[in-house]
Short mmCIF file of C-alpha atoms in Angstrom, two decimals:
data_model
loop_
_atom_site.label_atom_id
_atom_site.label_comp_id
_atom_site.label_asym_id
_atom_site.label_seq_id
_atom_site.Cartn_x
_atom_site.Cartn_y
_atom_site.Cartn_z
CA MET C 1 -37.31 -52.14 -67.69
CA ILE C 2 -35.52 -54.57 -69.93
CA ASP C 3 -33.08 -52.19 -71.53
CA LEU C 4 -30.33 -51.58 -68.96
CA HIS C 5 -29.15 -48.48 -70.74
CA HIS C 6 -32.36 -46.72 -69.53
CA LEU C 7 -31.98 -47.65 -65.80
CA GLY C 8 -30.30 -44.42 -64.73
CA ARG C 9 -32.43 -41.85 -66.42
CA ARG C 10 -34.80 -41.23 -63.50
CA ALA C 11 -31.85 -40.92 -61.01
CA ALA C 12 -29.85 -38.79 -63.54
CA MET C 13 -32.76 -36.26 -63.59
CA LEU C 14 -33.12 -36.10 -59.75
CA VAL C 15 -29.36 -35.60 -59.18
CA ALA C 16 -29.24 -33.01 -61.89
CA GLY C 17 -31.74 -30.93 -59.99
CA PHE C 18 -29.55 -31.19 -56.81
CA PHE C 19 -26.36 -30.18 -58.60
CA LEU C 20 -28.09 -27.27 -60.38
CA ALA C 21 -29.28 -25.89 -57.07
CA ALA C 22 -25.80 -26.29 -55.64
CA GLY C 23 -24.18 -24.53 -58.64
CA MET C 24 -26.76 -21.60 -58.28
CA HIS C 25 -25.90 -21.38 -54.59
CA ALA C 26 -22.16 -21.17 -55.37
CA GLN C 27 -22.69 -18.55 -58.02
CA ALA C 28 -24.56 -16.40 -55.61
CA ALA C 29 -21.99 -16.75 -53.04
CA ASP C 30 -19.36 -15.62 -55.58
CA ALA C 31 -21.44 -12.58 -56.58
CA ALA C 32 -21.84 -11.57 -52.98
CA GLY C 33 -18.21 -12.01 -52.08
CA GLY C 34 -16.53 -10.92 -55.24
CA LYS C 35 -16.79 -7.12 -54.86
CA GLY C 36 -13.60 -5.40 -55.43
CA ALA C 37 -11.89 -8.57 -56.54
CA LYS C 38 -9.19 -8.18 -59.23
CA PRO C 39 -10.28 -9.51 -62.60
CA ALA C 40 -8.50 -12.60 -63.65
CA LYS C 41 -5.61 -12.29 -66.01
CA ALA C 42 -6.39 -13.07 -69.65
CA ALA C 43 -4.68 -16.24 -70.99
CA PRO C 44 -1.66 -15.59 -73.17
CA PRO C 45 -2.44 -15.81 -76.97
CA THR C 46 -1.67 -19.05 -78.61
CA SER C 47 -0.33 -19.65 -82.03
CA SER C 48 -3.11 -20.18 -84.70
CA LYS C 49 -1.05 -23.09 -86.00
CA ALA C 50 -1.74 -26.30 -84.03
CA ALA C 51 1.19 -28.57 -83.70
CA PRO C 52 0.66 -31.86 -85.51
CA ALA C 53 -0.39 -34.73 -83.32
CA ALA C 54 2.40 -37.32 -82.99
CA ALA C 55 1.46 -40.69 -84.48
CA VAL C 56 0.90 -43.43 -81.85
CA LYS C 57 2.66 -46.61 -82.74
CA PRO C 58 0.55 -49.68 -81.83
CA ILE C 59 1.74 -51.72 -78.93
CA LEU C 60 1.01 -55.43 -78.42
CA GLU C 61 2.86 -56.60 -75.41
CA GLN C 62 2.93 -60.41 -75.11
CA ARG C 63 2.85 -60.24 -71.24
CA ALA C 64 -0.39 -58.26 -71.44
CA LEU C 65 -1.97 -60.78 -73.81
CA ASP C 66 -0.78 -63.63 -71.55
CA LEU C 67 -2.61 -62.09 -68.56
CA LEU C 68 -5.82 -61.68 -70.61
CA LYS C 69 -5.43 -65.31 -71.71
CA ALA C 70 -4.84 -66.68 -68.16
CA MET C 71 -7.95 -64.65 -66.94
CA SER C 72 -10.02 -66.23 -69.77
CA ASP C 73 -8.73 -69.68 -69.12
CA ARG C 74 -9.71 -69.37 -65.44
CA LEU C 75 -13.16 -68.24 -66.29
CA MET C 76 -13.63 -70.96 -69.05
CA ALA C 77 -12.55 -73.77 -66.76
CA ALA C 78 -15.32 -72.95 -64.33
CA ARG C 79 -18.43 -75.09 -64.64
CA SER C 80 -20.43 -72.47 -62.55
CA LEU C 81 -19.68 -68.93 -61.46
CA SER C 82 -21.25 -66.36 -59.20
CA PHE C 83 -20.27 -62.76 -58.60
CA THR C 84 -21.48 -59.26 -57.91
CA ALA C 85 -21.11 -56.59 -60.62
CA GLN C 86 -21.24 -52.94 -59.52
CA VAL C 87 -21.41 -50.75 -62.55
CA THR C 88 -21.04 -46.97 -62.72
CA TYR C 89 -22.26 -45.16 -65.83
CA GLU C 90 -21.84 -41.44 -66.61
CA HIS C 91 -24.50 -39.26 -67.98
CA PRO C 92 -24.29 -35.60 -69.11
CA SER C 93 -25.57 -33.02 -66.60
CA ARG C 94 -26.99 -29.53 -67.54
CA LEU C 95 -23.90 -28.07 -65.95
CA GLY C 96 -21.50 -29.91 -68.35
CA PRO C 97 -19.66 -32.41 -66.18
CA PRO C 98 -21.14 -35.87 -66.18
CA LEU C 99 -23.31 -37.29 -63.40
CA ALA C 100 -22.77 -40.88 -62.24
CA PHE C 101 -25.47 -43.50 -61.77
CA MET C 102 -25.04 -47.11 -60.74
CA THR C 103 -26.39 -50.64 -60.95
CA MET C 104 -25.53 -53.71 -58.94
CA SER C 105 -26.18 -57.13 -60.29
CA GLU C 106 -26.09 -60.45 -58.51
CA VAL C 107 -24.94 -63.04 -61.17
CA LEU C 108 -25.19 -66.88 -61.11
CA MET C 109 -24.32 -68.95 -64.19
CA GLN C 110 -23.89 -72.57 -65.07
CA ARG C 111 -22.39 -73.67 -68.34
CA PRO C 112 -23.55 -74.16 -71.03
CA ASP C 113 -27.11 -72.78 -70.83
CA ARG C 114 -28.12 -71.32 -67.48
CA LEU C 115 -27.99 -67.79 -66.18
CA ARG C 116 -29.54 -65.62 -63.56
CA VAL C 117 -29.06 -61.80 -63.19
CA LEU C 118 -30.78 -59.83 -60.41
CA THR C 119 -30.24 -56.10 -60.95
CA LEU C 120 -30.88 -53.17 -58.57
CA GLY C 121 -29.79 -49.61 -59.32
CA ASP C 122 -30.64 -45.87 -59.72
CA GLY C 123 -33.71 -46.89 -61.59
CA PRO C 124 -36.13 -49.76 -61.91
CA ALA C 125 -35.00 -53.22 -60.75
CA SER C 126 -34.77 -56.14 -63.39
CA GLU C 127 -34.45 -59.83 -63.33
CA PHE C 128 -33.29 -62.13 -66.02
CA TYR C 129 -33.49 -66.02 -66.08
CA LEU C 130 -32.18 -68.59 -68.44
CA ASP C 131 -33.04 -72.20 -67.43
CA GLY C 132 -32.13 -74.08 -70.56
CA LYS C 133 -35.64 -74.13 -71.72
CA THR C 134 -36.94 -70.52 -71.56
CA MET C 135 -35.45 -67.06 -71.33
CA THR C 136 -37.41 -64.73 -68.98
CA ALA C 137 -37.06 -61.00 -68.35
CA TYR C 138 -39.09 -59.73 -65.33
CA SER C 139 -39.75 -56.26 -64.02
CA PRO C 140 -40.75 -56.38 -60.29
CA ALA C 141 -42.04 -52.73 -60.19
CA GLU C 142 -44.58 -53.20 -63.12
CA ASN C 143 -44.98 -56.93 -62.60
CA PHE C 144 -44.25 -57.51 -66.33
CA ALA C 145 -42.67 -60.64 -67.66
CA ALA C 146 -41.37 -61.41 -71.20
CA VAL C 147 -40.65 -65.06 -71.95
CA ALA C 148 -39.10 -66.49 -75.03
CA ALA C 149 -37.66 -69.88 -76.04
CA ALA C 150 -34.03 -70.29 -74.67
CA PRO C 151 -31.14 -70.60 -77.19
CA ALA C 152 -28.73 -73.51 -76.70
CA THR C 153 -25.93 -71.63 -75.02
CA ILE C 154 -25.35 -68.62 -72.80
CA ASP C 155 -23.42 -67.02 -75.76
CA GLU C 156 -26.51 -67.30 -78.03
CA ALA C 157 -28.89 -66.16 -75.40
CA LEU C 158 -26.90 -63.01 -74.78
CA LYS C 159 -26.96 -62.24 -78.53
CA VAL C 160 -30.71 -62.94 -78.92
CA ALA C 161 -31.55 -60.99 -75.80
CA PHE C 162 -29.70 -57.83 -77.04
CA ARG C 163 -30.91 -58.19 -80.68
CA ASP C 164 -34.69 -58.86 -79.82
CA ALA C 165 -35.12 -57.03 -76.54
CA GLY C 166 -32.33 -54.61 -76.09
CA ILE C 167 -31.12 -56.42 -72.98
CA TYR C 168 -27.50 -55.86 -72.42
CA PHE C 169 -25.13 -56.87 -69.60
CA PRO C 170 -21.87 -54.89 -69.29
CA PHE C 171 -20.26 -58.11 -67.83
CA ALA C 172 -21.21 -60.28 -70.74
CA ASP C 173 -17.51 -61.01 -71.67
CA VAL C 174 -17.00 -62.70 -68.35
CA LEU C 175 -19.86 -65.11 -69.22
CA LEU C 176 -18.88 -66.12 -72.68
CA ALA C 177 -17.49 -69.51 -73.59
CA ASP C 178 -14.27 -67.86 -74.86
CA PRO C 179 -13.73 -64.43 -73.20
CA TYR C 180 -10.22 -64.07 -74.64
CA ALA C 181 -11.62 -64.26 -78.19
CA SER C 182 -14.10 -61.67 -77.47
CA LEU C 183 -11.82 -59.18 -75.72
CA THR C 184 -9.02 -59.46 -78.27
CA ALA C 185 -11.09 -59.24 -81.50
CA GLY C 186 -9.63 -56.57 -83.64
CA LEU C 187 -7.08 -55.64 -81.04
CA VAL C 188 -4.62 -52.97 -81.95
CA ASN C 189 -3.02 -52.17 -78.63
CA ALA C 190 -2.27 -54.08 -75.38
CA PHE C 191 0.12 -53.33 -72.66
CA LEU C 192 0.75 -53.89 -69.08
CA VAL C 193 0.08 -50.78 -66.83
CA GLY C 194 1.57 -52.13 -63.67
CA GLN C 195 0.49 -53.61 -60.38
CA SER C 196 -2.21 -52.48 -57.93
CA LYS C 197 -2.83 -53.38 -54.31
CA VAL C 198 -5.87 -51.28 -53.81
CA VAL C 199 -8.49 -52.92 -56.07
CA GLY C 200 -10.65 -55.95 -54.96
CA GLY C 201 -8.84 -56.26 -51.71
CA THR C 202 -6.02 -58.24 -53.38
CA THR C 203 -2.95 -57.65 -55.59
CA THR C 204 -3.90 -57.19 -59.34
CA GLN C 205 -2.06 -56.78 -62.64
CA VAL C 206 -3.50 -53.89 -64.66
CA VAL C 207 -3.75 -54.33 -68.38
CA ALA C 208 -4.91 -51.80 -71.01
CA PHE C 209 -6.09 -52.72 -74.39
CA ALA C 210 -7.94 -51.27 -77.30
CA ASN C 211 -9.51 -51.95 -80.77
CA ASN C 212 -11.30 -49.51 -83.03
CA GLU C 213 -14.38 -49.44 -80.91
CA VAL C 214 -13.34 -49.25 -77.24
CA PHE C 215 -10.34 -48.58 -74.86
CA MET C 216 -10.38 -50.73 -71.79
CA GLN C 217 -8.52 -51.28 -68.63
CA VAL C 218 -8.78 -54.37 -66.54
CA TRP C 219 -7.49 -55.30 -63.14
CA ILE C 220 -6.72 -59.08 -62.99
CA GLY C 221 -6.07 -60.93 -59.65
CA THR C 222 -2.45 -61.96 -59.56
CA GLU C 223 -3.20 -65.20 -57.68
CA ASP C 224 -6.68 -66.19 -58.77
CA LYS C 225 -6.60 -64.66 -62.32
CA LEU C 226 -10.16 -63.31 -61.88
CA PRO C 227 -11.21 -59.92 -63.18
CA ARG C 228 -11.61 -57.47 -60.29
CA MET C 229 -12.48 -54.14 -62.10
CA MET C 230 -12.95 -52.90 -65.69
CA ARG C 231 -12.99 -49.36 -67.12
CA ALA C 232 -14.02 -48.59 -70.68
CA VAL C 233 -14.36 -45.62 -72.99
CA TYR C 234 -16.06 -46.03 -76.35
CA ARG C 235 -14.28 -44.31 -79.26
CA ARG C 236 -17.59 -43.43 -81.01
CA ASP C 237 -18.89 -41.57 -77.94
CA PRO C 238 -18.23 -37.94 -78.54
CA LEU C 239 -18.55 -37.20 -74.86
CA ARG C 240 -15.96 -39.87 -73.92
CA GLN C 241 -17.99 -41.09 -71.01
CA ARG C 242 -16.37 -43.58 -68.67
CA HIS C 243 -17.89 -46.91 -67.78
CA GLN C 244 -16.54 -48.70 -64.69
CA MET C 245 -17.41 -52.19 -63.36
CA GLU C 246 -16.28 -53.66 -60.06
CA LEU C 247 -16.46 -57.44 -59.77
CA SER C 248 -16.53 -59.01 -56.36
CA ASN C 249 -17.79 -61.80 -54.11
CA TRP C 250 -16.42 -64.30 -56.66
CA LYS C 251 -17.39 -67.97 -56.15
CA VAL C 252 -15.82 -70.52 -58.65
CA ASP C 253 -17.81 -73.73 -59.19
CA PRO C 254 -20.54 -73.08 -56.47
CA VAL C 255 -23.15 -75.80 -55.97
CA VAL C 256 -26.37 -74.75 -57.93
CA ALA C 257 -29.73 -76.17 -58.42
CA ALA C 258 -32.11 -76.06 -61.41
CA THR C 259 -34.58 -73.99 -59.54
CA ASP C 260 -31.93 -71.30 -59.11
CA PHE C 261 -32.43 -70.28 -62.80
CA ALA C 262 -36.18 -70.03 -63.00
CA THR C 263 -38.87 -67.87 -61.33
CA ALA C 264 -42.49 -68.50 -60.46
CA LYS C 265 -43.19 -64.75 -60.63
CA SER C 266 -43.81 -65.00 -64.50
CA ALA C 267 -46.77 -67.14 -63.95
CA THR C 268 -48.78 -64.31 -62.27
CA ALA C 269 -47.12 -61.43 -64.11
CA VAL C 270 -48.51 -59.43 -67.02
CA ALA C 271 -47.22 -61.10 -70.04
CA ILE C 272 -45.54 -58.85 -72.67
CA PRO C 273 -43.76 -59.82 -75.85
CA PHE C 274 -39.96 -60.46 -75.74
CA ALA C 275 -39.30 -57.44 -77.89
CA HIS C 276 -37.28 -54.18 -78.08
CA PRO C 277 -38.10 -51.62 -75.38
CA ALA C 278 -39.47 -49.20 -77.93
CA ALA C 279 -42.26 -51.81 -78.71
CA LYS C 280 -43.10 -52.59 -75.13
CA PRO C 281 -45.24 -49.71 -73.96
CA ALA C 282 -47.99 -50.52 -76.52
CA ALA C 283 -47.63 -54.22 -75.92
CA ALA C 284 -47.92 -53.75 -72.17
CA ALA C 285 -51.06 -51.50 -72.57
CA ALA C 286 -52.54 -54.10 -74.80
CA ALA C 287 -51.84 -56.86 -72.16
CA ARG C 288 -53.46 -54.90 -69.48
CA SER C 289 -56.69 -54.36 -71.47
CA GLN C 290 -57.10 -58.13 -72.02
#
């Protein structure tokens, strides 16, 4: 429940069955209606010598960097933030083309050390709380709770949560103390794509940038400088699966209370160690037997 990378597996299996049935139906229809059809022409032969790929010269446009910096400055200046993150992941299907599954997270944060993430999606729901003293991951379906001491900052909490328990939030860069430093680390390309008027219900500037790990595109509000959508493809992913995140319902400096970042559910939940998902089944079974 705690590793967000596993949230879509159940939905992916269900949707794969639907698409497989649809594909079999289409094949049957083709077989029934294809009698007497002319065979498709063979593709013309191609040369065995592939043309050498043209070298791509790195591009670092200052106007693109300025937009990323303005976005980062707007986020850094906020004492508190809330937003909705709708994330679309791709997962290979048995037919070849990827299936899509989604999560939606309601995010509330207060600098420097408070965070709440409530996630629904095509898989088990999850809740995460950081209240300055403790860090809690809660699974509503199983009524499991993992609690650990809270690091001093949100930045450190995100690192510890990922390292120790496999908890990852795709919008983590938005929450950091310095988003610009994170987004531009190792940057080799950055350029302005253009302007969009169809994302986030507002006018946005579209920036593309890349390092040796990821190619990313971000839509930044022209007026408010807030990120509205992000798309990423990871270089080490042989399938080149796309990850898309839409950010909406922004509130900058909303009034928050200390109780917003804690939950009473952990008091009556089954306690499990704050550990990596691979270690949790055995730990959960041991907890139930006590």
